[in-house]
Coordinates of N, CA and C in Angstrom, one line a residue:
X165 N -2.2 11.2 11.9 CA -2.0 11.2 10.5 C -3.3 11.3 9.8
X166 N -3.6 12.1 8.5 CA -4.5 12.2 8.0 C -4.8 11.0 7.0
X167 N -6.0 10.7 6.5 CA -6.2 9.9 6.0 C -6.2 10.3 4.6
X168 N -5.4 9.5 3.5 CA -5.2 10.6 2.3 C -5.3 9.2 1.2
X169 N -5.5 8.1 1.7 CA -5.8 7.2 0.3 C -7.4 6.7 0.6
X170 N -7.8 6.7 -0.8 CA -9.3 6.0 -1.0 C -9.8 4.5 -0.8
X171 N -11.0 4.9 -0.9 CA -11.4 2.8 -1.0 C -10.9 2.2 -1.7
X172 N -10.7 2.6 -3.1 CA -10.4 1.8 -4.2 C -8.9 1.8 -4.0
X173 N -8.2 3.1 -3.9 CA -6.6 2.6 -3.9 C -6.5 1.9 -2.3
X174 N -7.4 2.1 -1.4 CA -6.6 0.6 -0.5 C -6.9 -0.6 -0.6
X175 N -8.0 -1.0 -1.5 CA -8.4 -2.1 -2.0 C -7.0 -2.9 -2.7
X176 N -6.4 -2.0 -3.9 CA -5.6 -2.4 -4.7 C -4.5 -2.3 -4.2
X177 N -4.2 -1.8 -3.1 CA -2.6 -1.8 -2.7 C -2.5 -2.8 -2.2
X178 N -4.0 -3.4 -0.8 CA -3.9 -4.5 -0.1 C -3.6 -6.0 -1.0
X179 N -4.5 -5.9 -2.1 CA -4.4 -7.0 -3.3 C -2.8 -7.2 -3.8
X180 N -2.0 -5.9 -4.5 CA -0.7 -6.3 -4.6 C 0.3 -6.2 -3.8
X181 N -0.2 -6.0 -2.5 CA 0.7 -6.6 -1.5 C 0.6 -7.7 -1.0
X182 N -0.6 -8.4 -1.5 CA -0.8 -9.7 -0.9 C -0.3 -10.9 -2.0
X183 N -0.4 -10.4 -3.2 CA 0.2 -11.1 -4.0 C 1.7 -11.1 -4.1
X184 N 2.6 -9.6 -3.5 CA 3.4 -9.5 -4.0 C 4.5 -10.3 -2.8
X185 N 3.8 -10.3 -1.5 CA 4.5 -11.8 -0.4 C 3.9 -12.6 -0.5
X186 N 3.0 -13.3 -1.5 CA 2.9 -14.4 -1.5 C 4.0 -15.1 -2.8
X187 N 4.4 -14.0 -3.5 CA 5.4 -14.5 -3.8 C 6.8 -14.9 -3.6
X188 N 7.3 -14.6 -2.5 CA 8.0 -15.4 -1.3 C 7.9 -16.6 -1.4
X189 N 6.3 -17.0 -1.4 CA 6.6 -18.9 -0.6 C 6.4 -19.1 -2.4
X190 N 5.4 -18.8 -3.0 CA 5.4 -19.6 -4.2 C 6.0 -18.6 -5.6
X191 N 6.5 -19.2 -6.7 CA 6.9 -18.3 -7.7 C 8.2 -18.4 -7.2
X192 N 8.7 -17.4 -8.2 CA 10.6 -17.0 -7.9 C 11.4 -17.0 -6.3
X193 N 10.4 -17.1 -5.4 CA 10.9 -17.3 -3.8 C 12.0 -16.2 -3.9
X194 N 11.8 -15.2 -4.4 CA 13.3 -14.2 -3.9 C 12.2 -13.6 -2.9
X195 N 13.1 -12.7 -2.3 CA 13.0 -11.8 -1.0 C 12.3 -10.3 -1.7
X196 N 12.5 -10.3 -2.5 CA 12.0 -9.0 -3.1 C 10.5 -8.9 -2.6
X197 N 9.9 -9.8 -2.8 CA 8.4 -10.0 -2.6 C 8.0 -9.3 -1.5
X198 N 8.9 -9.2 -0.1 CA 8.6 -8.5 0.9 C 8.6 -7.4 1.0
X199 N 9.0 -6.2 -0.1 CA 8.4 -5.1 -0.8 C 6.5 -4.8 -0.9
X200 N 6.0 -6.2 -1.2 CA 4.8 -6.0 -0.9 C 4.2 -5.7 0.6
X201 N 5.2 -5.7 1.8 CA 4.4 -5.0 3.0 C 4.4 -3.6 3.3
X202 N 5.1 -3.2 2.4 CA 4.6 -1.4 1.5 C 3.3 -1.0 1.3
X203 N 3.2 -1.6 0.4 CA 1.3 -0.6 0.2 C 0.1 -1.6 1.0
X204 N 1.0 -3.1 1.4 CA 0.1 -3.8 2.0 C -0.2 -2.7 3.7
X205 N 1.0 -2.3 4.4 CA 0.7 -1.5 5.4 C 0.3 -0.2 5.5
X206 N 0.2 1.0 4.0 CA -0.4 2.2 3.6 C -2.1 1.4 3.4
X207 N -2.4 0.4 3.0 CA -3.9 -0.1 2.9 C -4.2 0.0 4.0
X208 N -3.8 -1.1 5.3 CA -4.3 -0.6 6.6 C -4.4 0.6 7.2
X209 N -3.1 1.5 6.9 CA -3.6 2.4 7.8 C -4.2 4.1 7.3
X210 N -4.2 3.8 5.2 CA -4.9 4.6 5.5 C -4.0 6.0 4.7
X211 N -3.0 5.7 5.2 CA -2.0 7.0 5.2 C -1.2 6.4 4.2
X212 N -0.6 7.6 3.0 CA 0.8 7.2 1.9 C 1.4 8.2 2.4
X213 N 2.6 8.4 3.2 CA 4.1 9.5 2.4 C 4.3 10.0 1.9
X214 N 4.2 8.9 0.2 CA 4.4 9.9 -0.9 C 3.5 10.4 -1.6
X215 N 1.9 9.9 -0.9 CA 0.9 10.8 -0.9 C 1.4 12.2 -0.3
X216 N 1.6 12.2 0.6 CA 1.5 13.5 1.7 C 2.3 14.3 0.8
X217 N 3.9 13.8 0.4 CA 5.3 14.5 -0.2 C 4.8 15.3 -1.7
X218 N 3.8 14.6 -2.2 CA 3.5 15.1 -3.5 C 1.7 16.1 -3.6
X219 N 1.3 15.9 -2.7 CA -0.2 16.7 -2.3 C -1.2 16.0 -3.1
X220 N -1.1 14.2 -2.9 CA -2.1 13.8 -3.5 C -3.1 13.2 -2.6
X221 N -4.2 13.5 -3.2 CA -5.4 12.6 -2.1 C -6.1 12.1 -3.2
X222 N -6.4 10.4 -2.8 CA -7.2 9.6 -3.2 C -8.6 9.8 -2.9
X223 N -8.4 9.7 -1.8 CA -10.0 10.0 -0.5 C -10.1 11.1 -0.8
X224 N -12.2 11.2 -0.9 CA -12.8 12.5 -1.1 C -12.9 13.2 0.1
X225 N -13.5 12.3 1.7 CA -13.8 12.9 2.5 C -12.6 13.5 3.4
X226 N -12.4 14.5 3.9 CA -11.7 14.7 4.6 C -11.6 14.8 6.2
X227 N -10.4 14.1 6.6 CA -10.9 13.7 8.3 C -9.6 14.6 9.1

């Protein structure tokens, strides 16, 4: 898989993914929150879908 998101957007995806299951245990406790391991797991690895689906790249370098 190519690498198609930047520093800054996996900075911010990891952040509202981390916020968005931590709202599981604290806040509204619904299950929605686990929606946050979405962009929390496109931050690790780097790669979006609907990057790829729409021809967008965040990242300048290309690998």
């Amino acid at each position: 898989m190519p690498v198609n998101v930047g520093t800054i957007d996996r900075a911010l995806r990891a952040i509202v993914g981390l916020v968005l299951i931590a709202l599981v245990f604290v806040g509204p406790q619904t299950p929605w929150g686990w929606i946050g391991l979405v962009p929390l797991l496109t931050a690790v690895v780097g790669f979006c879908p609907a990057y790829s689906l729409f021809g967008i790249r965040s990242c300048a370098i290309k690998r």
